[in-house]
CSV table of N, CA and C in Angstrom, one decimal:
chain,number,residue,atom,x,y,z
U,1,UNK,N,108.3,88.0,114.7
U,1,UNK,CA,107.6,87.7,113.5
U,1,UNK,C,106.2,88.4,113.5
U,2,UNK,N,105.6,88.4,114.7
U,2,UNK,CA,104.3,89.1,114.8
U,2,UNK,C,104.5,90.6,114.7
U,3,UNK,N,105.6,91.1,115.2
U,3,UNK,CA,105.9,92.5,115.1
U,3,UNK,C,106.0,93.0,113.7
U,4,UNK,N,106.6,92.1,112.9
U,4,UNK,CA,106.8,92.5,111.4
U,4,UNK,C,105.4,92.6,110.8
U,5,UNK,N,104.5,91.8,111.2
U,5,UNK,CA,103.1,91.9,110.6
U,5,UNK,C,102.4,93.2,111.0
U,6,UNK,N,102.6,93.6,112.2
U,6,UNK,CA,102.0,94.8,112.7
U,6,UNK,C,102.7,96.0,112.0
U,7,UNK,N,104.0,95.9,111.9
U,7,UNK,CA,104.7,97.0,111.2
U,7,UNK,C,104.3,97.1,109.7
U,8,UNK,N,103.9,95.9,109.1
U,8,UNK,CA,103.5,95.9,107.7
U,8,UNK,C,102.1,96.7,107.6
U,9,UNK,N,101.3,96.6,108.6
U,9,UNK,CA,100.0,97.4,108.6
U,9,UNK,C,100.4,98.9,108.7
U,10,UNK,N,101.3,99.2,109.5
U,10,UNK,CA,101.7,100.6,109.6
U,10,UNK,C,102.3,101.2,108.3
U,11,UNK,N,103.1,100.4,107.7
U,11,UNK,CA,103.7,100.8,106.4
U,11,UNK,C,102.6,100.9,105.3
U,12,UNK,N,101.7,100.0,105.4
U,12,UNK,CA,100.5,100.1,104.4
U,12,UNK,C,99.8,101.4,104.6
U,13,UNK,N,99.6,101.8,105.8
U,13,UNK,CA,98.9,103.1,106.1
U,13,UNK,C,99.7,104.2,105.6
U,14,UNK,N,101.0,104.1,105.7
U,14,UNK,CA,101.9,105.2,105.2
U,14,UNK,C,101.8,105.3,103.7
U,15,UNK,N,101.8,104.1,103.0
U,15,UNK,CA,101.6,104.1,101.5
U,15,UNK,C,100.3,104.8,101.1
U,16,UNK,N,99.2,104.5,101.9
U,16,UNK,CA,97.9,105.1,101.6
U,16,UNK,C,98.0,106.6,101.8
U,17,UNK,N,98.6,107.1,102.8
U,17,UNK,CA,98.8,108.5,103.1
U,17,UNK,C,99.6,109.2,102.0
U,18,UNK,N,100.7,108.6,101.6
U,18,UNK,CA,101.5,109.2,100.5
U,18,UNK,C,100.7,109.2,99.2
U,19,UNK,N,99.9,108.2,99.0
U,19,UNK,CA,99.1,108.1,97.8
U,19,UNK,C,98.0,109.3,97.8
U,20,UNK,N,97.4,109.5,98.9
U,20,UNK,CA,96.4,110.6,99.1
U,20,UNK,C,97.1,111.9,98.9
U,21,UNK,N,98.3,112.1,99.5
U,21,UNK,CA,99.0,113.3,99.4
U,21,UNK,C,99.4,113.6,97.9
U,22,UNK,N,99.8,112.5,97.2
U,22,UNK,CA,100.1,112.6,95.8
U,22,UNK,C,98.9,113.1,95.0
U,23,UNK,N,97.8,112.5,95.2
U,23,UNK,CA,96.6,112.9,94.5
U,23,UNK,C,96.1,114.3,94.8
U,24,UNK,N,96.2,114.7,96.1
U,24,UNK,CA,95.7,116.0,96.5
U,24,UNK,C,96.6,117.2,96.1
U,25,UNK,N,97.9,117.0,96.3
U,25,UNK,CA,98.8,118.1,96.0
U,25,UNK,C,99.5,118.0,94.7
U,26,UNK,N,99.2,117.0,93.9
U,26,UNK,CA,99.8,116.8,92.5
U,26,UNK,C,101.3,116.9,92.6
U,27,UNK,N,101.9,116.2,93.6
U,27,UNK,CA,103.3,116.2,93.7
U,27,UNK,C,103.7,114.9,94.5
U,28,UNK,N,104.8,114.3,94.0
U,28,UNK,CA,105.3,113.1,94.7
U,28,UNK,C,106.5,113.5,95.5
U,29,UNK,N,106.4,113.6,96.8
U,29,UNK,CA,107.4,114.1,97.7
U,29,UNK,C,107.6,115.6,97.3
U,30,UNK,N,108.7,115.9,96.5
U,30,UNK,CA,108.9,117.3,96.1
U,30,UNK,C,108.9,117.4,94.6
U,31,UNK,N,108.5,116.4,93.9
U,31,UNK,CA,108.5,116.4,92.4
U,31,UNK,C,107.1,116.8,91.9
U,32,UNK,N,106.9,117.9,91.3
U,32,UNK,CA,105.6,118.2,90.8
U,32,UNK,C,105.2,117.3,89.6
U,33,UNK,N,103.9,116.9,89.6
U,33,UNK,CA,103.4,116.0,88.6
U,33,UNK,C,102.2,116.6,87.9
U,34,UNK,N,102.0,116.0,86.7
U,34,UNK,CA,100.8,116.4,85.9
U,34,UNK,C,99.6,115.7,86.6
U,35,UNK,N,98.4,116.2,86.3
U,35,UNK,CA,97.2,115.7,87.0
U,35,UNK,C,97.0,114.2,86.8
U,36,UNK,N,97.0,113.8,85.6
U,36,UNK,CA,96.8,112.3,85.3
U,36,UNK,C,97.9,111.5,86.0
U,37,UNK,N,99.1,111.9,85.9
U,37,UNK,CA,100.2,111.2,86.5
U,37,UNK,C,100.0,111.1,88.1
U,38,UNK,N,99.6,112.2,88.7
U,38,UNK,CA,99.4,112.2,90.1
U,38,UNK,C,98.3,111.2,90.5
U,39,UNK,N,97.2,111.2,89.7
U,39,UNK,CA,96.1,110.3,90.0
U,39,UNK,C,96.5,108.8,89.8
U,40,UNK,N,97.3,108.5,88.8
U,40,UNK,CA,97.7,107.2,88.6
U,40,UNK,C,98.7,106.7,89.7
U,41,UNK,N,99.7,107.5,90.0
U,41,UNK,CA,100.6,107.2,91.0
U,41,UNK,C,100.0,107.1,92.3
U,42,UNK,N,99.1,108.0,92.7
U,42,UNK,CA,98.4,108.0,93.9
U,42,UNK,C,97.5,106.7,94.1
U,43,UNK,N,96.8,106.4,93.0
U,43,UNK,CA,96.0,105.1,93.0
U,43,UNK,C,96.9,103.9,93.2
U,44,UNK,N,98.0,103.9,92.5
U,44,UNK,CA,98.9,102.7,92.7
U,44,UNK,C,99.4,102.6,94.1
U,45,UNK,N,99.8,103.8,94.7
U,45,UNK,CA,100.3,103.8,96.1
U,45,UNK,C,99.2,103.3,97.1
U,46,UNK,N,98.0,103.9,96.9
U,46,UNK,CA,96.9,103.5,97.8
U,46,UNK,C,96.6,102.0,97.6
U,47,UNK,N,96.6,101.5,96.4
U,47,UNK,CA,96.3,100.1,96.1
U,47,UNK,C,97.3,99.2,96.8
U,48,UNK,N,98.6,99.6,96.7
U,48,UNK,CA,99.6,98.8,97.3
U,48,UNK,C,99.5,98.8,98.8
U,49,UNK,N,99.2,100.0,99.3
U,49,UNK,CA,99.0,100.1,100.8
U,49,UNK,C,97.9,99.2,101.3
U,50,UNK,N,96.7,99.1,100.5
U,50,UNK,CA,95.6,98.3,100.9
U,50,UNK,C,96.0,96.8,100.8
U,51,UNK,N,96.8,96.5,99.7
U,51,UNK,CA,97.3,95.1,99.6
U,51,UNK,C,98.2,94.7,100.8
U,52,UNK,N,99.1,95.6,101.2
U,52,UNK,CA,100.0,95.3,102.3
U,52,UNK,C,99.2,95.1,103.6
U,53,UNK,N,98.2,95.9,103.8
U,53,UNK,CA,97.4,95.8,105.0
U,53,UNK,C,96.6,94.5,105.0
U,54,UNK,N,96.0,94.2,103.8
U,54,UNK,CA,95.2,93.0,103.7
U,54,UNK,C,96.0,91.7,103.9
U,55,UNK,N,97.2,91.7,103.3
U,55,UNK,CA,98.1,90.6,103.5
U,55,UNK,C,98.6,90.4,104.9
U,56,UNK,N,98.8,91.5,105.6
U,56,UNK,CA,99.2,91.4,107.0
U,56,UNK,C,98.1,90.9,107.9
U,57,UNK,N,96.9,91.4,107.6
U,57,UNK,CA,95.7,90.9,108.4
U,57,UNK,C,95.5,89.4,108.2
U,58,UNK,N,95.6,89.0,106.9
U,58,UNK,CA,95.5,87.6,106.6
U,58,UNK,C,96.5,86.8,107.3
U,59,UNK,N,97.8,87.2,107.4
U,59,UNK,CA,98.8,86.5,108.0
U,59,UNK,C,98.6,86.4,109.5
U,60,UNK,N,98.1,87.5,110.1
U,60,UNK,CA,97.8,87.6,111.6
U,60,UNK,C,96.7,86.6,111.9
U,61,UNK,N,95.7,86.6,111.1
U,61,UNK,CA,94.5,85.7,111.4
U,61,UNK,C,95.0,84.2,111.2
U,62,UNK,N,95.8,84.0,110.2
U,62,UNK,CA,96.3,82.6,109.9
U,62,UNK,C,97.2,82.1,111.0
U,63,UNK,N,98.1,83.0,111.6
U,63,UNK,CA,98.9,82.6,112.6
U,63,UNK,C,98.2,82.3,113.9
U,64,UNK,N,97.1,83.1,114.2
U,64,UNK,CA,96.2,82.8,115.3
U,64,UNK,C,95.5,81.5,115.2
U,65,UNK,N,95.1,81.2,114.0
U,65,UNK,CA,94.4,79.9,113.8
U,65,UNK,C,95.3,78.7,114.0
U,66,UNK,N,96.6,78.9,113.6
U,66,UNK,CA,97.6,77.8,113.7
U,66,UNK,C,98.0,77.5,115.2
U,67,UNK,N,97.8,78.5,116.1
U,67,UNK,CA,98.2,78.3,117.5
U,67,UNK,C,97.4,77.3,118.2
């Protein structure tokens, strides 16, 4: 269960990296995007990555307090 939480942090970092890549290169994986679309999609991906990391940290702290 604890491994899942740490993997969730790693996945969150990957979402943030893909979001930054999408904003910088104006492409999602191999699909070229318009500038506004790339900014919106990149922001959503970064936001979701931050959400996943925050939720994982919250669950880790909560599980340590419960012990």
